[in-house]
Amino acid sequence: MSAPVVGPVAAARRLAAMAALAALVLGALLVQAAPMGPLPDGPVPDLAWCVLAFFVLRKPQAAPLGLVALLAILRDALLGGPLGAGALSVLLATEALRWRARELPPPRSVWGDWVWASLGYAGVLGLQWLLLGVSLGHPPALSALVPHLVATVLAIPLVAGVLRYGLRIGASPRQDDEARRLPRPFGRSAS
């Protein structure tokens, strides 16, 4: 099959969305990696996962597989996770989310997306734990992963709210379609 014809405006928008994804994931990684001062070590949500899950579910064209792979490897390197195992688990989970976005077209329930993103992150942690155990590494106790999972599950809708309503990223496709149908001044077409 040939690739669909894309105009320069649509291509520029897609590149801008991809750059926004990369910048937001990098920012999330830097926030996670920053020392928190004298605060005790508590569960820190995986903000990079929250951003990736939001983009894959709500703006999948801005999160191509290659970019997600690069960001997942960067995530492993910056956060000190199992290099490769973490990236593989993130890739598999984001592809499961991409499948959901493709199979259940918009408008989708925000709650359903939250559940899928949460299950995806549970899969990320579970696969990393399993790969560490199989590769003769020392996986952390499962009880140590639960607070991290809970913190991330609670952060998913907060991050999605900031991205959607604060930064106006990933408007629902129904709103995008309505905006495209609005009459354009001076007869210009929407592109």
Short mmCIF file of N, CA and C in Angstrom, two decimals, residues 19 38 141:
data_model
loop_
_atom_site.label_atom_id
_atom_site.label_comp_id
_atom_site.label_asym_id
_atom_site.label_seq_id
_atom_site.Cartn_x
_atom_site.Cartn_y
_atom_site.Cartn_z
N ALA A 19 7.72 16.56 18.22
CA ALA A 19 8.67 17.34 19.02
C ALA A 19 8.11 17.63 20.40
N PRO A 38 15.61 16.87 51.05
CA PRO A 38 15.55 16.08 52.29
C PRO A 38 14.29 15.23 52.43
N ALA A 141 11.60 -6.68 45.15
CA ALA A 141 10.44 -7.37 45.71
C ALA A 141 9.17 -6.78 45.10
#
